[in-house]
Amino acid sequence: MLSYTLRRAGALLPVLLVVSVIIFSLAYLTPGDPARTTLGPEALEVDVQNLRDSMGLNDPFWVQYFRWILNAIHGDLGTSYFLNMSVAEAIGQHFLPTLQLAVLTILYALVISIPLGTLAARWRGSIFDRGVAGFTLIGLTFPSFVLSLILVIAFSVWLHWLPVAGYRNPFSDPWNGMRYLILPALSLGTIYAAVITRTVRASVLDVLKSEYVDAARSRGVNETRLLFAHALRNAGLPIITMIGLSFASLVSGAVVAESIFNIPGIGSLLVNAIERRDYPVLQGVVLFLTCVYLGLNLLVDLLYGLIDPRVRLSDAGAK
Amino acid sequence: MIHIKHVRGPLAATILSVISLAFAGPTASAESDALVVANGSQPPSLDPHVSTATTTNILARNIFETLLTLDANMQIQPGLAESWNVSEDGRTYRFTLRPGVKFHNGRALTPQDVIASLERWEAYSQPGKNIFQGATWTAEGENTVALQLPVPRFNALQTLAPLFAQSAVIMPAEIVAAAGDKPVTEIVGTGPFRLVDWQADRMMELERYDKYTSFGGKQSGTAGNRTPAFDKLRVEFVPDESTRTLGLSTGEYDLVNPVAFDNISEIQANESLKLGSFPGVLLNVGFNYGKPGIFHDIRARRAVSVGVERQSILAAAAVDPKFFRLNNHLMLLAQKQWAPNVGETEFNPADAGKAKELLKEAGYDGSELTLITSRDFAEMYNSAIVIQQQLQGLGLNVKVESYDWSTFVKVRADKNAWDLIIMAAVPKADPTQLIFLNKDLPGGAQDAGLEKILTKFRNAKTTEEAQKLYGDLDAWNQEYIPSVRIGEVDYPFAMSKRVEGLQVQYEPIPWTVRLTD
């Protein structure tokens, strides 16, 4: 298991290397100039060139790339051109809100999707099942920003229950920290709830067809227990995959939701970095998100083994 | 990457503002002793010595102060300097510092702080370099600072007062020395507020400085009594314009700056909100003098000038006539000290026939012309579209290329990439600093006549002399047409009814607000 984990982790290194070249080239090829953006619209050409020199932007591509990647390997992602802080600090500051929102969103999505999906599978073809199908269809097709706006109008403008937008630190202000995240989590979570509900329903349905379920039923196992303890657990793999993927995509920045609800998360950091031509932040964030994504994928793979002993992660099984 | 502005853009804004403002009721979520401001942009730093951003300057003036201030009539008044005098030859100024002034770290203000700050500002800021090059600052005794200029400057005092950008603010000498040409990281001023917390992309929290030494006298502009009547100033950075307007209508924010032109009518319809505005930009159509082409011919430039219909261009840019006006002179109409004394030429004849005739004389061959603009500023993009249509109507084959701001600035630097440009120039204290008269900017007009007037202007000894030269400059501008003046556009801001007494100098001044509940 350990050597499998190490080997899987090792296999990620070439991926990271390729990604790093792509990230760097993209930033390098993007039109716009950080020196010009920093100095403002009225800066003179001579000042811009001087700043470009001191920023190292006039060096050849490969010199710039190797300087960046060598520093990155040593844990130094550079300093933001705009924010007056190191890239690592900027990521640290902006990752907490995103992580909170992701966790809250997934929790909400699970609370909705697990019972809905399981029961829809149990009562397949019933009115309830059709209702769930309707919900998932709406959830999947409804644009998230429209849902966000509807929620804001209902809960903030009409009812005055929740704030329109913003973010409060949950450690210094837990009550408000929560209040500010409810609407974004609801609007994002509904989409993920729809996706996960479909997966849950399909997987549970598959399991319910199998013989051991009939066997358990004939042994007199209580129907609820059969459904949630036996069927759901055995339907776990696709569900875990879907949750893992959803979580990974949430953590890599829910750009639209963060922007509508003014949450200073990693998604808005990325968009702002692009608009400000803040190359170190842009490259650092994408590299960081790549690592997070790969890490979560690895975690999901490893979880397979814990949930389903049939998936062998031994050296022999992996070959 | 999806361009977020396009996703959430006009549809979202319209749905939100229409529905929300129709149903909005009163809330009391804003804190009673705090002014909560939603700002559209955030500053790259709080150091106006090195940052050219106006956001930096406007936020920094809550924290840092200048030797001089400007009252509501833009007249020079005392600031950190209680009094001053000028030598007869106009080259030596002596400033007597206000006693008892303390920095936010508790240390008393000394002449050394003033000297260190102003030497740094002189070295790194545009106005410092332009006007104070070669100046020396010395301490005389405990509370006097002497300024020695190499040549007399009519605008020396004006430039030491608060500016639109890069004000000559005073910081502690040791912080200035440690920072060099990088933005200061320790934010310690003498102003009415001190910085408590600053979270990038989120908010800035300031608190009333309890040992603040006010400048005394009646509050007027940035002059006079500056002690705030409330405890806390929180500035939230809210880039999404519909979110800003919505937050104002639910009472989360007290003041929203700026407001999108599209949201104005909804705000006007809401009885619990008020609108204000400040001069935003001078809108011009610029020509590329760095690239050979039709616009090197004065007849082609004149064709554009007589052919366009400016009212409809401005209406596209700023929607409500309250927020735009025709102005064919170089400075804002509100800058009364630069009132033009040349006759009004036929400014907005919108004479398509004459324009077509001029283009024919200039020998325009129908080749394609590129007009560049940026979508990041609604007034730039919207005016570009109308200008394109009008120029096409005159027979000019114009295509519009629109970029995000960073790319726009980069494309502008490429002399071969464009023929026409939408210039949204921020107001300046005097005309020599206007960007559309700057020969060093990409595509800038190169004319010996202009340089002669500008040199004389910069060396003017008195304001009277400068005002006379302004007439020459204005006449040159109308004769040469380096760029086609369209008019001036104001930026609107909005506030709740609990915000009273707010004064504006360049932008809203937070410490002038009284909060009523």
XYZ file of C-alpha atoms in Angstrom, chain A:
319
model
C 0.000 0.000 0.000
C 2.752 2.402 0.990
C 4.896 1.650 -2.019
C 1.827 1.924 -4.235
C 1.093 5.340 -2.774
C 4.672 6.447 -3.283
C 4.732 5.159 -6.819
C 1.473 6.906 -7.657
C 2.763 10.121 -6.133
C 6.032 9.760 -8.055
C 4.130 9.379 -11.310
C 2.675 12.838 -10.732
C 6.080 14.528 -11.009
C 6.343 14.414 -14.815
C 2.757 15.679 -15.006
C 3.675 18.609 -12.785
C 6.749 19.358 -14.864
C 4.783 19.459 -18.116
C 2.093 21.563 -16.474
C 4.713 23.995 -15.181
C 6.033 24.604 -18.717
C 2.499 25.118 -20.003
C 1.605 27.523 -17.188
C 4.748 29.517 -17.717
C 4.321 29.710 -21.492
C 0.704 30.816 -21.162
C 1.626 33.676 -18.875
C 4.592 34.529 -21.096
C 2.464 34.601 -24.240
C -0.459 36.540 -22.730
C -0.670 39.997 -24.271
C -0.223 42.831 -21.805
C 2.725 43.837 -19.731
C 3.023 43.732 -15.943
C 5.480 46.642 -15.928
C 3.062 48.823 -17.862
C 0.142 47.742 -15.693
C 2.135 48.496 -12.538
C 3.240 51.940 -13.677
C -0.177 53.016 -14.875
C -1.576 54.259 -18.182
C 0.487 57.450 -18.285
C 3.894 55.864 -17.766
C 6.605 56.658 -20.286
C 8.287 53.988 -22.408
C 11.696 54.535 -20.782
C 10.291 53.949 -17.265
C 8.464 50.839 -18.475
C 11.654 49.387 -19.975
C 13.632 50.122 -16.805
C 11.035 48.355 -14.696
C 10.915 45.412 -17.118
C 14.674 45.105 -16.747
C 14.536 45.129 -12.977
C 11.658 42.624 -12.998
C 13.719 40.335 -15.231
C 11.031 40.402 -17.905
C 13.501 41.176 -20.678
C 15.433 37.924 -20.121
C 14.990 35.057 -22.606
C 12.065 32.670 -22.001
C 14.138 29.741 -20.754
C 16.162 31.879 -18.353
C 12.912 33.167 -16.856
C 11.391 29.698 -16.739
C 14.316 28.026 -15.002
C 14.641 30.860 -12.509
C 10.967 30.408 -11.655
C 10.878 26.616 -11.512
C 14.084 26.345 -9.461
C 12.718 28.809 -6.929
C 9.366 27.002 -6.925
C 11.079 23.702 -6.130
C 12.660 25.439 -3.155
C 9.197 26.559 -2.096
C 9.601 30.155 -3.289
C 6.837 31.072 -5.732
C 7.974 34.675 -5.933
C 6.373 37.953 -4.924
C 3.175 39.419 -6.289
C 3.644 42.482 -8.503
C 0.461 43.991 -7.171
C -0.337 42.736 -3.684
C 2.858 43.572 -1.813
C 3.140 40.048 -0.454
C 4.666 36.732 -1.427
C 2.669 34.459 -3.714
C 2.559 31.809 -0.990
C 1.056 34.355 1.407
C -1.514 35.426 -1.203
C -2.511 31.810 -1.833
C -2.725 31.190 1.914
C -4.992 34.199 2.422
C -7.261 33.359 -0.493
C -7.437 29.605 -0.069
C -9.245 29.615 3.271
C -12.460 31.223 1.943
C -12.475 28.862 -1.048
C -11.916 25.817 1.141
C -14.689 26.852 3.527
C -17.068 27.426 0.658
C -16.130 24.083 -0.925
C -16.668 22.136 2.302
C -19.976 23.829 3.006
C -21.138 23.324 -0.575
C -20.267 19.630 -0.605
C -21.896 19.071 2.792
C -25.082 20.704 1.594
C -24.951 18.777 -1.680
C -24.507 15.481 0.171
C -27.332 16.152 2.601
C -29.605 16.641 -0.382
C -28.263 14.118 -2.842
C -27.638 10.977 -0.768
C -31.228 10.519 0.480
C -32.775 11.772 -2.771
C -30.658 9.528 -4.977
C -31.032 6.461 -2.797
C -34.776 6.783 -2.392
C -35.253 7.554 -6.079
C -33.457 4.299 -6.842
C -35.577 2.429 -4.312
C -38.827 3.757 -5.727
C -37.699 3.694 -9.301
C -40.347 4.899 -11.759
C -42.523 6.369 -9.020
C -43.706 9.948 -8.883
C -40.957 10.627 -6.359
C -38.335 9.333 -8.815
C -39.717 11.543 -11.548
C -39.701 14.511 -9.191
C -36.039 13.856 -8.405
C -35.296 13.550 -12.123
C -36.961 16.927 -12.626
C -34.901 18.460 -9.829
C -31.630 17.133 -11.223
C -32.493 18.329 -14.702
C -33.202 21.838 -13.433
C -30.135 21.780 -11.202
C -27.885 20.759 -14.079
C -29.219 23.150 -16.653
C -30.016 26.236 -14.580
C -27.152 28.771 -14.831
C -25.590 29.131 -11.401
C -25.352 32.919 -11.582
C -29.099 33.213 -12.207
C -29.765 30.978 -9.214
C -27.368 33.149 -7.188
C -29.285 36.269 -8.123
C -32.648 34.690 -7.290
C -31.345 33.604 -3.896
C -29.905 37.053 -3.207
C -33.154 38.741 -4.103
C -35.201 36.329 -1.976
C -33.021 36.075 1.126
C -31.207 39.413 1.167
C -33.389 41.935 -0.560
C -36.869 40.729 0.399
C -36.390 38.868 3.637
C -33.239 40.650 4.910
C -32.070 37.400 6.471
C -28.666 37.154 4.872
C -26.080 39.607 3.540
C -25.874 40.311 -0.192
C -22.188 39.640 -0.584
C -18.888 39.693 1.229
C -16.814 37.562 3.513
C -16.008 37.511 7.219
C -13.265 35.504 8.813
C -14.898 32.508 10.549
C -12.247 32.392 13.277
C -12.708 35.937 14.481
C -16.420 36.140 13.717
C -17.964 32.625 13.459
C -21.614 33.739 13.296
C -21.121 36.179 10.442
C -18.490 33.956 8.864
C -21.238 31.396 8.392
C -23.977 33.820 7.384
C -21.929 35.225 4.520
C -21.301 31.758 3.071
C -24.833 30.372 3.141
C -26.100 31.894 -0.103
C -22.997 31.051 -2.162
C -23.057 27.496 -0.784
C -26.755 27.109 -1.612
C -26.350 28.387 -5.150
C -23.286 26.268 -5.895
C -24.445 23.264 -3.901
C -27.656 22.886 -5.838
C -25.751 22.095 -9.031
C -23.482 19.617 -7.317
C -26.464 18.109 -5.502
C -28.055 17.466 -8.884
C -24.929 15.825 -10.286
C -24.312 13.678 -7.235
C -28.001 12.692 -6.937
C -27.861 11.232 -10.437
C -24.725 9.270 -9.661
C -26.135 7.993 -6.374
C -29.363 6.891 -8.024
C -27.616 5.072 -10.864
C -25.124 3.295 -8.603
C -27.677 2.260 -5.993
C -29.913 0.997 -8.769
C -27.091 -1.205 -10.049
C -26.482 -2.631 -6.607
C -30.159 -3.236 -5.916
C -30.232 -5.568 -8.909
C -27.545 -7.813 -7.472
C -28.241 -11.141 -5.866
C -26.798 -10.430 -2.449
C -29.413 -7.741 -1.960
C -32.142 -10.285 -2.657
C -30.352 -12.636 -0.298
C -30.183 -10.007 2.455
C -33.814 -9.171 1.930
C -34.799 -12.783 2.199
C -32.794 -13.010 5.440
C -35.201 -10.380 6.720
C -32.849 -7.377 6.826
C -34.791 -4.213 7.525
C -35.489 -2.320 4.286
C -33.970 1.010 5.431
C -30.856 -0.730 6.657
C -30.671 -2.687 3.436
C -30.862 0.447 1.407
C -28.514 2.730 3.315
C -26.088 0.275 4.928
C -25.781 -2.418 2.273
C -26.731 -0.935 -1.055
C -25.329 2.561 -0.580
C -22.034 1.331 0.758
C -21.544 -1.013 -2.150
C -22.513 1.713 -4.556
C -19.764 3.864 -3.028
C -17.070 3.921 -5.704
C -18.708 6.060 -8.376
C -20.171 8.284 -5.674
C -16.771 8.866 -4.060
C -15.319 9.630 -7.496
C -18.038 12.146 -8.180
C -17.646 13.797 -4.772
C -13.884 13.930 -5.245
C -14.209 15.535 -8.656
C -16.818 17.999 -7.421
C -14.672 18.949 -4.473
C -11.609 19.364 -6.674
C -13.450 21.642 -9.065
C -14.839 23.676 -6.155
C -11.458 24.053 -4.535
C -9.899 25.185 -7.789
C -12.102 28.230 -7.554
C -15.767 28.803 -8.103
C -14.994 31.887 -10.142
C -18.512 33.045 -10.928
C -19.909 32.505 -7.432
C -16.874 34.108 -5.818
C -17.276 37.097 -8.039
C -21.036 37.549 -7.543
C -20.772 37.092 -3.780
C -17.502 39.006 -3.541
C -15.671 36.189 -1.783
C -11.909 36.766 -1.797
C -11.169 33.170 -2.759
C -8.641 31.500 -4.995
C -10.873 31.908 -8.058
C -11.074 35.663 -7.717
C -7.339 35.772 -6.986
C -6.737 33.990 -10.277
C -9.057 36.237 -12.290
C -7.594 39.354 -10.674
C -4.073 38.109 -11.364
C -4.957 37.722 -15.037
C -6.462 41.202 -15.211
C -3.490 42.752 -13.400
C -0.948 40.681 -15.352
C 0.416 39.548 -12.010
C 2.472 36.695 -13.503
C 3.971 35.306 -10.271
C 0.511 35.001 -8.700
C -1.014 33.612 -11.897
C 1.677 30.952 -12.262
C 1.802 30.182 -8.548
C -1.958 29.752 -8.231
C -2.252 27.492 -11.282
C 0.667 25.376 -10.084
C -0.860 25.174 -6.614
C -4.261 24.203 -8.007
C -2.674 21.557 -10.197
C -1.081 20.058 -7.090
C -4.399 20.196 -5.225
C -6.203 18.550 -8.123
C -3.649 15.783 -8.499
C -3.563 15.309 -4.723
C -7.330 14.927 -4.506
C -7.328 12.450 -7.372
C -4.718 10.394 -5.604
C -6.726 10.557 -2.404
C -9.848 9.316 -4.182
C -7.881 6.423 -5.678
C -6.572 5.470 -2.267
C -10.047 5.728 -0.738
C -11.273 3.089 -3.199
C -9.227 0.523 -1.367
C -10.617 1.459 2.000
C -14.208 1.272 0.821
C -14.023 -1.687 -1.480
C -11.591 -4.492 -0.679
C -12.044 -5.796 -4.226
C -9.920 -2.939 -5.466
C -6.482 -4.246 -4.662
C -3.844 -1.681 -4.133
C -1.098 -4.169 -3.427
C 1.962 -4.226 -5.650
C 0.618 -7.266 -7.413
C -2.808 -5.780 -7.951
C -1.468 -2.537 -9.294
C 0.454 -4.149 -12.096
